Amino acid sequence: MKTTDNYIYTFSHLHTHTNGFFIKEFLKKLGIIILTSLVLANNRFHFIMSMSSFELPDQTVVLEHQIAGHRHEHGKLYTGMLKHIDGYVMKPVQNNERGKTEIEFYEQIFQSSHPVISKLKQIVPHFFGLHQFVSDTAIHYFIKMEDVAAGMAKPCIADIKIGRQTWDPYSSPEKQFAENMKYRGTKEPLGFCIPGMCIFDLATDKVLKLDKHYGRSLNSDSVRDALLLYFNSTQVIENRLLSEVLSQLNAVRLWFEEQRHFLFYATSLLFVYDADLLKKGCNILNVRIRMIDFAHVFPAHDSRDSNYLEGLCKLIQIISSIQ
């Protein structure tokens, strides 16, 4: 377990032109997020950090490429995604019915021999079971899963939430109203929204991180530009990349057209590809698309998940129009 009180750290090897943002990002990778003081004196950076309440399980760091959802910051402990040194990602289990639902869903998928349900193994992150972490105050559980961006030099990641309805059937009227007000510019007309993206922009050689505020500013017209940006196609359309993306999306669509087992609410598609391979003109681009976030999955009772299918088909239609 990583824990500390108040310490003063000095980095004498860093030059004066190194800025505070760089240092904060460096420390964030180590799980150090709360900075109370940052001082430059005698060509050295001095950091006074207050972390008495910040803990991480042993052999883990904060997941660097998390682009949406809760994070380990602002005093919210045990809520963000972690990366274990063994390579897998750790997602905190919510201490309620939603957490139980997600665990049961993963266990059902990876234990099932049903010909339709077992196909999901190919389109969700691989499930490695649960990790238990005991802190001073409680026991915390994490879902161990595949790091979809593993092995990529410049991973471009997009979280695209599918479905016009993102609240489940047991949601309160207040929850339904709050969800309906989010991402209205794309959810209502298109049936999907974009909570976050991280892009290695080959045109500018910069990293772009676009969060939920960007996603909520999009509408049915500008969402196409957002997808062009994500696919590094603002200047030259990357047809090889788009073709592979569409191939994998259509595999997801075919599964949804067949299955009558589940209804998915507030579930995302995680898009990942390696911009480094794209820049080098490699034939294999390491495109990976996975379904994620299963805290709101319900039995379909032999009905089609039209809420998910409509949003997915609209997304496929827009990406197809880019080519």
PDB file of C-alpha atoms in Angstrom, residues 43-310:
ATOM      1  CA  ASN A  43      17.239  26.273  -9.878  1.00  0.00           C
ATOM      2  CA  ARG A  44      15.451  23.525  -7.980  1.00  0.00           C
ATOM      3  CA  PHE A  45      11.791  22.636  -7.753  1.00  0.00           C
ATOM      4  CA  HIS A  46      10.484  22.108  -4.241  1.00  0.00           C
ATOM      5  CA  PHE A  47       7.136  20.374  -3.724  1.00  0.00           C
ATOM      6  CA  ILE A  48       5.214  20.297  -0.480  1.00  0.00           C
ATOM      7  CA  MET A  49       2.652  17.536  -0.864  1.00  0.00           C
ATOM      8  CA  SER A  50      -0.238  16.600   1.374  1.00  0.00           C
ATOM      9  CA  MET A  51      -1.197  12.992   0.757  1.00  0.00           C
ATOM     10  CA  SER A  52      -2.061  11.589   4.156  1.00  0.00           C
ATOM     11  CA  SER A  53      -5.373  10.265   2.822  1.00  0.00           C
ATOM     12  CA  PHE A  54      -4.242   9.090  -0.623  1.00  0.00           C
ATOM     13  CA  GLU A  55      -3.612   5.374  -0.986  1.00  0.00           C
ATOM     14  CA  LEU A  56      -3.138   2.988  -3.861  1.00  0.00           C
ATOM     15  CA  PRO A  57      -2.857  -0.795  -3.807  1.00  0.00           C
ATOM     16  CA  ASP A  58       0.704  -2.104  -4.001  1.00  0.00           C
ATOM     17  CA  GLN A  59       2.254  -2.396  -7.466  1.00  0.00           C
ATOM     18  CA  THR A  60      -0.300  -0.072  -9.074  1.00  0.00           C
ATOM     19  CA  VAL A  61      -0.334   3.419 -10.580  1.00  0.00           C
ATOM     20  CA  VAL A  62      -3.151   5.650 -11.760  1.00  0.00           C
ATOM     21  CA  LEU A  63      -4.199   4.609 -15.279  1.00  0.00           C
ATOM     22  CA  GLU A  64      -2.605   7.255 -17.480  1.00  0.00           C
ATOM     23  CA  HIS A  65      -4.929   6.941 -20.444  1.00  0.00           C
ATOM     24  CA  GLN A  66      -8.277   6.990 -18.633  1.00  0.00           C
ATOM     25  CA  ILE A  67     -10.402   9.487 -20.584  1.00  0.00           C
ATOM     26  CA  ALA A  68     -13.820   9.324 -18.927  1.00  0.00           C
ATOM     27  CA  GLY A  69     -15.465   8.373 -15.673  1.00  0.00           C
ATOM     28  CA  HIS A  70     -14.372   8.933 -12.072  1.00  0.00           C
ATOM     29  CA  ARG A  71     -10.699   9.535 -11.316  1.00  0.00           C
ATOM     30  CA  HIS A  72      -8.435   9.510  -8.259  1.00  0.00           C
ATOM     31  CA  GLU A  73      -8.585  13.229  -7.596  1.00  0.00           C
ATOM     32  CA  HIS A  74     -10.236  15.905  -5.482  1.00  0.00           C
ATOM     33  CA  GLY A  75     -10.297  13.540  -2.516  1.00  0.00           C
ATOM     34  CA  LYS A  76     -12.259  10.843  -4.353  1.00  0.00           C
ATOM     35  CA  LEU A  77     -10.305   7.756  -3.385  1.00  0.00           C
ATOM     36  CA  TYR A  78     -10.738   4.264  -4.838  1.00  0.00           C
ATOM     37  CA  THR A  79     -12.924   5.592  -7.651  1.00  0.00           C
ATOM     38  CA  GLY A  80     -10.483   5.813 -10.569  1.00  0.00           C
ATOM     39  CA  MET A  81      -8.952   3.253 -12.898  1.00  0.00           C
ATOM     40  CA  LEU A  82      -5.560   1.771 -11.992  1.00  0.00           C
ATOM     41  CA  LYS A  83      -2.826  -0.043 -13.909  1.00  0.00           C
ATOM     42  CA  HIS A  84      -1.047  -3.000 -12.285  1.00  0.00           C
ATOM     43  CA  ILE A  85       2.628  -3.668 -13.002  1.00  0.00           C
ATOM     44  CA  ASP A  86       1.599  -7.055 -14.403  1.00  0.00           C
ATOM     45  CA  GLY A  87      -0.170  -5.225 -17.228  1.00  0.00           C
ATOM     46  CA  TYR A  88      -3.846  -5.490 -16.431  1.00  0.00           C
ATOM     47  CA  VAL A  89      -6.241  -2.637 -15.676  1.00  0.00           C
ATOM     48  CA  MET A  90      -8.109  -2.442 -12.367  1.00  0.00           C
ATOM     49  CA  LYS A  91     -11.596  -0.927 -12.280  1.00  0.00           C
ATOM     50  CA  PRO A  92     -13.101  -0.111  -8.858  1.00  0.00           C
ATOM     51  CA  VAL A  93     -16.235  -2.068  -8.011  1.00  0.00           C
ATOM     52  CA  GLN A  94     -19.080   0.146  -6.869  1.00  0.00           C
ATOM     53  CA  ASN A  95     -20.298  -0.815  -3.408  1.00  0.00           C
ATOM     54  CA  ASN A  96     -23.916  -1.198  -4.466  1.00  0.00           C
ATOM     55  CA  GLU A  97     -26.169  -3.125  -6.819  1.00  0.00           C
ATOM     56  CA  ARG A  98     -24.411  -1.620  -9.841  1.00  0.00           C
ATOM     57  CA  GLY A  99     -21.103  -3.118  -8.789  1.00  0.00           C
ATOM     58  CA  LYS A 100     -22.695  -6.513  -8.265  1.00  0.00           C
ATOM     59  CA  THR A 101     -24.337  -6.300 -11.699  1.00  0.00           C
ATOM     60  CA  GLU A 102     -21.041  -5.609 -13.463  1.00  0.00           C
ATOM     61  CA  ILE A 103     -19.202  -8.458 -11.745  1.00  0.00           C
ATOM     62  CA  GLU A 104     -22.001 -10.922 -12.485  1.00  0.00           C
ATOM     63  CA  PHE A 105     -22.082  -9.828 -16.110  1.00  0.00           C
ATOM     64  CA  TYR A 106     -18.343 -10.447 -16.625  1.00  0.00           C
ATOM     65  CA  GLU A 107     -18.529 -13.789 -14.819  1.00  0.00           C
ATOM     66  CA  GLN A 108     -21.479 -14.883 -16.912  1.00  0.00           C
ATOM     67  CA  ILE A 109     -19.754 -13.975 -20.178  1.00  0.00           C
ATOM     68  CA  PHE A 110     -16.477 -15.734 -19.421  1.00  0.00           C
ATOM     69  CA  GLN A 111     -18.080 -18.825 -17.893  1.00  0.00           C
ATOM     70  CA  SER A 112     -20.825 -19.266 -20.473  1.00  0.00           C
ATOM     71  CA  SER A 113     -20.823 -21.890 -23.198  1.00  0.00           C
ATOM     72  CA  HIS A 114     -23.951 -20.449 -24.820  1.00  0.00           C
ATOM     73  CA  PRO A 115     -23.171 -19.899 -28.541  1.00  0.00           C
ATOM     74  CA  VAL A 116     -24.462 -16.312 -28.552  1.00  0.00           C
ATOM     75  CA  ILE A 117     -23.371 -15.123 -25.107  1.00  0.00           C
ATOM     76  CA  SER A 118     -19.861 -16.571 -25.484  1.00  0.00           C
ATOM     77  CA  LYS A 119     -19.310 -14.405 -28.592  1.00  0.00           C
ATOM     78  CA  LEU A 120     -19.125 -11.408 -26.269  1.00  0.00           C
ATOM     79  CA  LYS A 121     -15.682 -12.600 -25.161  1.00  0.00           C
ATOM     80  CA  GLN A 122     -14.372 -11.187 -28.435  1.00  0.00           C
ATOM     81  CA  ILE A 123     -15.845  -7.706 -27.963  1.00  0.00           C
ATOM     82  CA  VAL A 124     -15.380  -6.982 -24.240  1.00  0.00           C
ATOM     83  CA  PRO A 125     -12.041  -6.627 -22.390  1.00  0.00           C
ATOM     84  CA  HIS A 126     -10.701  -9.935 -21.162  1.00  0.00           C
ATOM     85  CA  PHE A 127     -11.757 -10.548 -17.557  1.00  0.00           C
ATOM     86  CA  PHE A 128      -9.159 -11.772 -15.023  1.00  0.00           C
ATOM     87  CA  GLY A 129     -11.299 -11.870 -11.889  1.00  0.00           C
ATOM     88  CA  LEU A 130     -11.271  -9.624  -8.816  1.00  0.00           C
ATOM     89  CA  HIS A 131      -8.537  -7.890  -6.825  1.00  0.00           C
ATOM     90  CA  GLN A 132      -9.041  -7.143  -3.130  1.00  0.00           C
ATOM     91  CA  PHE A 133      -7.368  -4.175  -1.430  1.00  0.00           C
ATOM     92  CA  VAL A 134      -7.641  -3.588   2.324  1.00  0.00           C
ATOM     93  CA  SER A 135      -7.201   0.031   3.435  1.00  0.00           C
ATOM     94  CA  ASP A 136      -7.284   1.445   6.942  1.00  0.00           C
ATOM     95  CA  THR A 137     -11.030   1.929   6.744  1.00  0.00           C
ATOM     96  CA  ALA A 138     -12.522  -0.644   4.389  1.00  0.00           C
ATOM     97  CA  ILE A 139     -12.093  -3.466   1.880  1.00  0.00           C
ATOM     98  CA  HIS A 140     -12.078  -2.343  -1.744  1.00  0.00           C
ATOM     99  CA  TYR A 141     -12.619  -4.591  -4.754  1.00  0.00           C
ATOM    100  CA  PHE A 142     -11.388  -4.050  -8.295  1.00  0.00           C
ATOM    101  CA  ILE A 143     -12.268  -5.819 -11.540  1.00  0.00           C
ATOM    102  CA  LYS A 144      -9.091  -7.006 -13.249  1.00  0.00           C
ATOM    103  CA  MET A 145      -9.325  -6.671 -17.008  1.00  0.00           C
ATOM    104  CA  GLU A 146      -7.337  -6.389 -20.200  1.00  0.00           C
ATOM    105  CA  ASP A 147      -5.573  -3.102 -20.944  1.00  0.00           C
ATOM    106  CA  VAL A 148      -7.009  -2.442 -24.400  1.00  0.00           C
ATOM    107  CA  ALA A 149      -4.206   0.049 -25.162  1.00  0.00           C
ATOM    108  CA  ALA A 150      -1.395  -2.310 -24.160  1.00  0.00           C
ATOM    109  CA  GLY A 151       1.681  -2.233 -26.384  1.00  0.00           C
ATOM    110  CA  MET A 152       0.757   0.951 -28.226  1.00  0.00           C
ATOM    111  CA  ALA A 153       3.323   3.741 -28.556  1.00  0.00           C
ATOM    112  CA  LYS A 154       0.770   6.492 -29.239  1.00  0.00           C
ATOM    113  CA  PRO A 155      -2.682   5.184 -28.299  1.00  0.00           C
ATOM    114  CA  CYS A 156      -5.618   7.215 -29.581  1.00  0.00           C
ATOM    115  CA  ILE A 157      -8.613   6.495 -27.376  1.00  0.00           C
ATOM    116  CA  ALA A 158     -12.277   7.443 -27.613  1.00  0.00           C
ATOM    117  CA  ASP A 159     -15.103   6.615 -25.228  1.00  0.00           C
ATOM    118  CA  ILE A 160     -18.379   6.616 -27.181  1.00  0.00           C
ATOM    119  CA  LYS A 161     -21.492   5.925 -25.131  1.00  0.00           C
ATOM    120  CA  ILE A 162     -24.183   4.124 -27.116  1.00  0.00           C
ATOM    121  CA  GLY A 163     -27.926   4.573 -26.709  1.00  0.00           C
ATOM    122  CA  ARG A 164     -30.360   7.461 -26.602  1.00  0.00           C
ATOM    123  CA  GLN A 165     -31.610   6.253 -23.205  1.00  0.00           C
ATOM    124  CA  THR A 166     -28.736   6.134 -20.706  1.00  0.00           C
ATOM    125  CA  TRP A 167     -30.830   5.534 -17.592  1.00  0.00           C
ATOM    126  CA  ASP A 168     -31.982   2.085 -16.592  1.00  0.00           C
ATOM    127  CA  PRO A 169     -35.618   1.025 -15.927  1.00  0.00           C
ATOM    128  CA  TYR A 170     -35.238   1.416 -12.147  1.00  0.00           C
ATOM    129  CA  SER A 171     -33.952   4.989 -12.259  1.00  0.00           C
ATOM    130  CA  SER A 172     -35.803   7.695 -10.371  1.00  0.00           C
ATOM    131  CA  PRO A 173     -37.543  10.484 -12.315  1.00  0.00           C
ATOM    132  CA  GLU A 174     -34.787  12.841 -11.129  1.00  0.00           C
ATOM    133  CA  LYS A 175     -32.087  10.538 -12.505  1.00  0.00           C
ATOM    134  CA  GLN A 176     -33.931  10.166 -15.806  1.00  0.00           C
ATOM    135  CA  PHE A 177     -34.219  13.928 -16.159  1.00  0.00           C
ATOM    136  CA  ALA A 178     -30.541  14.480 -15.324  1.00  0.00           C
ATOM    137  CA  GLU A 179     -29.418  11.868 -17.856  1.00  0.00           C
ATOM    138  CA  ASN A 180     -31.694  13.223 -20.567  1.00  0.00           C
ATOM    139  CA  MET A 181     -30.157  16.681 -20.152  1.00  0.00           C
ATOM    140  CA  LYS A 182     -26.627  15.413 -20.825  1.00  0.00           C
ATOM    141  CA  TYR A 183     -25.184  15.346 -24.362  1.00  0.00           C
ATOM    142  CA  ARG A 184     -28.518  16.394 -25.835  1.00  0.00           C
ATOM    143  CA  GLY A 185     -26.894  17.637 -29.034  1.00  0.00           C
ATOM    144  CA  THR A 186     -25.929  14.120 -30.105  1.00  0.00           C
ATOM    145  CA  LYS A 187     -27.894  11.710 -27.892  1.00  0.00           C
ATOM    146  CA  GLU A 188     -31.348  12.809 -28.980  1.00  0.00           C
ATOM    147  CA  PRO A 189     -30.811  12.956 -32.761  1.00  0.00           C
ATOM    148  CA  LEU A 190     -28.147  10.240 -33.091  1.00  0.00           C
ATOM    149  CA  GLY A 191     -28.421   7.885 -30.133  1.00  0.00           C
ATOM    150  CA  PHE A 192     -24.796   8.174 -28.971  1.00  0.00           C
ATOM    151  CA  CYS A 193     -22.434  10.655 -27.334  1.00  0.00           C
ATOM    152  CA  ILE A 194     -18.700  11.137 -26.775  1.00  0.00           C
ATOM    153  CA  PRO A 195     -17.690  11.546 -23.094  1.00  0.00           C
ATOM    154  CA  GLY A 196     -13.957  11.719 -23.849  1.00  0.00           C
ATOM    155  CA  MET A 197     -11.118  11.348 -26.349  1.00  0.00           C
ATOM    156  CA  CYS A 198      -7.315  11.345 -26.243  1.00  0.00           C
ATOM    157  CA  ILE A 199      -5.700  11.872 -29.639  1.00  0.00           C
ATOM    158  CA  PHE A 200      -2.108  11.933 -30.878  1.00  0.00           C
ATOM    159  CA  ASP A 201      -2.773  14.487 -33.613  1.00  0.00           C
ATOM    160  CA  LEU A 202      -0.396  13.713 -36.472  1.00  0.00           C
ATOM    161  CA  ALA A 203      -1.150  17.029 -38.204  1.00  0.00           C
ATOM    162  CA  THR A 204       0.156  19.111 -35.282  1.00  0.00           C
ATOM    163  CA  ASP A 205       2.264  16.504 -33.454  1.00  0.00           C
ATOM    164  CA  LYS A 206       0.360  17.328 -30.264  1.00  0.00           C
ATOM    165  CA  VAL A 207      -1.684  15.319 -27.805  1.00  0.00           C
ATOM    166  CA  LEU A 208      -5.303  16.434 -27.562  1.00  0.00           C
ATOM    167  CA  LYS A 209      -7.371  15.503 -24.512  1.00  0.00           C
ATOM    168  CA  LEU A 210     -11.058  16.278 -24.918  1.00  0.00           C
ATOM    169  CA  ASP A 211     -13.370  15.637 -21.981  1.00  0.00           C
ATOM    170  CA  LYS A 212     -17.102  15.564 -21.297  1.00  0.00           C
ATOM    171  CA  HIS A 213     -17.411  19.329 -21.710  1.00  0.00           C
ATOM    172  CA  TYR A 214     -16.237  19.012 -25.308  1.00  0.00           C
ATOM    173  CA  GLY A 215     -18.580  16.071 -25.835  1.00  0.00           C
ATOM    174  CA  ARG A 216     -21.549  18.019 -24.505  1.00  0.00           C
ATOM    175  CA  SER A 217     -20.819  20.866 -26.929  1.00  0.00           C
ATOM    176  CA  LEU A 218     -21.256  18.615 -29.968  1.00  0.00           C
ATOM    177  CA  ASN A 219     -24.350  18.372 -32.152  1.00  0.00           C
ATOM    178  CA  SER A 220     -25.441  16.200 -35.056  1.00  0.00           C
ATOM    179  CA  ASP A 221     -23.278  18.255 -37.451  1.00  0.00           C
ATOM    180  CA  SER A 222     -20.108  18.860 -35.423  1.00  0.00           C
ATOM    181  CA  VAL A 223     -19.877  15.256 -34.200  1.00  0.00           C
ATOM    182  CA  ARG A 224     -18.624  14.324 -37.675  1.00  0.00           C
ATOM    183  CA  ASP A 225     -15.734  16.777 -37.259  1.00  0.00           C
ATOM    184  CA  ALA A 226     -14.986  15.243 -33.854  1.00  0.00           C
ATOM    185  CA  LEU A 227     -14.729  11.803 -35.440  1.00  0.00           C
ATOM    186  CA  LEU A 228     -12.527  13.154 -38.232  1.00  0.00           C
ATOM    187  CA  LEU A 229     -10.242  14.580 -35.568  1.00  0.00           C
ATOM    188  CA  TYR A 230     -10.134  11.309 -33.649  1.00  0.00           C
ATOM    189  CA  PHE A 231      -9.307   9.289 -36.756  1.00  0.00           C
ATOM    190  CA  ASN A 232      -6.521  11.723 -37.769  1.00  0.00           C
ATOM    191  CA  SER A 233      -8.473  12.414 -40.946  1.00  0.00           C
ATOM    192  CA  THR A 234      -8.899  16.203 -40.863  1.00  0.00           C
ATOM    193  CA  GLN A 235      -6.512  16.618 -43.811  1.00  0.00           C
ATOM    194  CA  VAL A 236      -6.221  13.198 -45.437  1.00  0.00           C
ATOM    195  CA  ILE A 237      -8.894  10.546 -44.925  1.00  0.00           C
ATOM    196  CA  GLU A 238      -7.276   7.471 -43.393  1.00  0.00           C
ATOM    197  CA  ASN A 239      -9.318   4.886 -45.265  1.00  0.00           C
ATOM    198  CA  ARG A 240      -7.364   1.867 -44.013  1.00  0.00           C
ATOM    199  CA  LEU A 241      -8.080   2.887 -40.432  1.00  0.00           C
ATOM    200  CA  LEU A 242     -11.750   3.599 -41.095  1.00  0.00           C
ATOM    201  CA  SER A 243     -12.205   0.284 -42.915  1.00  0.00           C
ATOM    202  CA  GLU A 244     -10.891  -1.689 -39.934  1.00  0.00           C
ATOM    203  CA  VAL A 245     -13.001   0.355 -37.519  1.00  0.00           C
ATOM    204  CA  LEU A 246     -16.135  -0.297 -39.568  1.00  0.00           C
ATOM    205  CA  SER A 247     -15.326  -3.998 -39.789  1.00  0.00           C
ATOM    206  CA  GLN A 248     -15.179  -4.288 -36.004  1.00  0.00           C
ATOM    207  CA  LEU A 249     -18.251  -2.100 -35.471  1.00  0.00           C
ATOM    208  CA  ASN A 250     -20.245  -4.252 -37.855  1.00  0.00           C
ATOM    209  CA  ALA A 251     -19.199  -7.328 -35.886  1.00  0.00           C
ATOM    210  CA  VAL A 252     -20.718  -5.697 -32.804  1.00  0.00           C
ATOM    211  CA  ARG A 253     -23.839  -4.814 -34.807  1.00  0.00           C
ATOM    212  CA  LEU A 254     -24.277  -8.392 -36.015  1.00  0.00           C
ATOM    213  CA  TRP A 255     -24.077  -9.653 -32.441  1.00  0.00           C
ATOM    214  CA  PHE A 256     -26.749  -7.194 -31.299  1.00  0.00           C
ATOM    215  CA  GLU A 257     -29.005  -8.161 -34.181  1.00  0.00           C
ATOM    216  CA  GLU A 258     -28.731 -11.783 -33.071  1.00  0.00           C
ATOM    217  CA  GLN A 259     -28.825 -11.536 -29.275  1.00  0.00           C
ATOM    218  CA  ARG A 260     -31.999 -11.413 -27.164  1.00  0.00           C
ATOM    219  CA  HIS A 261     -30.361 -11.828 -23.737  1.00  0.00           C
ATOM    220  CA  PHE A 262     -29.351  -8.362 -22.530  1.00  0.00           C
ATOM    221  CA  LEU A 263     -30.411  -4.722 -22.534  1.00  0.00           C
ATOM    222  CA  PHE A 264     -27.474  -2.326 -22.154  1.00  0.00           C
ATOM    223  CA  TYR A 265     -27.805   1.148 -20.651  1.00  0.00           C
ATOM    224  CA  ALA A 266     -24.972   3.704 -20.278  1.00  0.00           C
ATOM    225  CA  THR A 267     -22.563   1.286 -21.940  1.00  0.00           C
ATOM    226  CA  SER A 268     -19.686   2.597 -24.043  1.00  0.00           C
ATOM    227  CA  LEU A 269     -17.603   1.436 -26.946  1.00  0.00           C
ATOM    228  CA  LEU A 270     -13.905   2.009 -26.282  1.00  0.00           C
ATOM    229  CA  PHE A 271     -12.022   2.791 -29.499  1.00  0.00           C
ATOM    230  CA  VAL A 272      -8.225   2.407 -29.498  1.00  0.00           C
ATOM    231  CA  TYR A 273      -5.640   2.545 -32.280  1.00  0.00           C
ATOM    232  CA  ASP A 274      -1.914   3.344 -32.474  1.00  0.00           C
ATOM    233  CA  ALA A 275      -1.169   6.666 -34.185  1.00  0.00           C
ATOM    234  CA  ASP A 276       2.506   5.685 -34.356  1.00  0.00           C
ATOM    235  CA  LEU A 277       1.696   2.791 -36.687  1.00  0.00           C
ATOM    236  CA  LEU A 278      -0.582   5.050 -38.706  1.00  0.00           C
ATOM    237  CA  LYS A 279       2.208   7.608 -39.135  1.00  0.00           C
ATOM    238  CA  LYS A 280       4.667   4.924 -40.240  1.00  0.00           C
ATOM    239  CA  GLY A 281       2.214   3.587 -42.827  1.00  0.00           C
ATOM    240  CA  CYS A 282       2.128   0.104 -41.316  1.00  0.00           C
ATOM    241  CA  ASN A 283      -0.311  -2.422 -42.721  1.00  0.00           C
ATOM    242  CA  ILE A 284      -1.466  -3.469 -39.226  1.00  0.00           C
ATOM    243  CA  LEU A 285      -2.841  -0.546 -37.208  1.00  0.00           C
ATOM    244  CA  ASN A 286      -3.768  -2.361 -33.991  1.00  0.00           C
ATOM    245  CA  VAL A 287      -7.373  -1.181 -34.028  1.00  0.00           C
ATOM    246  CA  ARG A 288      -9.231  -2.450 -30.967  1.00  0.00           C
ATOM    247  CA  ILE A 289     -12.878  -1.777 -30.177  1.00  0.00           C
ATOM    248  CA  ARG A 290     -14.348  -3.117 -26.945  1.00  0.00           C
ATOM    249  CA  MET A 291     -17.658  -2.763 -25.126  1.00  0.00           C
ATOM    250  CA  ILE A 292     -17.128  -1.417 -21.590  1.00  0.00           C
ATOM    251  CA  ASP A 293     -19.107  -0.343 -18.492  1.00  0.00           C
ATOM    252  CA  PHE A 294     -21.719  -2.926 -17.529  1.00  0.00           C
ATOM    253  CA  ALA A 295     -23.229  -1.591 -14.309  1.00  0.00           C
ATOM    254  CA  HIS A 296     -26.620  -1.147 -16.004  1.00  0.00           C
ATOM    255  CA  VAL A 297     -27.197  -4.410 -17.873  1.00  0.00           C
ATOM    256  CA  PHE A 298     -30.635  -6.027 -17.575  1.00  0.00           C
ATOM    257  CA  PRO A 299     -32.331  -9.169 -18.917  1.00  0.00           C
ATOM    258  CA  ALA A 300     -33.880  -8.612 -22.343  1.00  0.00           C
ATOM    259  CA  HIS A 301     -36.582 -11.295 -21.956  1.00  0.00           C
ATOM    260  CA  ASP A 302     -36.229 -12.308 -25.607  1.00  0.00           C
ATOM    261  CA  SER A 303     -36.486  -8.756 -26.949  1.00  0.00           C
ATOM    262  CA  ARG A 304     -34.093  -6.791 -29.170  1.00  0.00           C
ATOM    263  CA  ASP A 305     -32.003  -4.001 -27.651  1.00  0.00           C
ATOM    264  CA  SER A 306     -33.262  -1.361 -30.072  1.00  0.00           C
ATOM    265  CA  ASN A 307     -31.936   1.495 -27.911  1.00  0.00           C
ATOM    266  CA  TYR A 308     -28.366   0.264 -28.396  1.00  0.00           C
ATOM    267  CA  LEU A 309     -28.799  -0.869 -31.996  1.00  0.00           C
ATOM    268  CA  GLU A 310     -30.191   2.450 -33.196  1.00  0.00           C
TER     269      GLU A 310
END
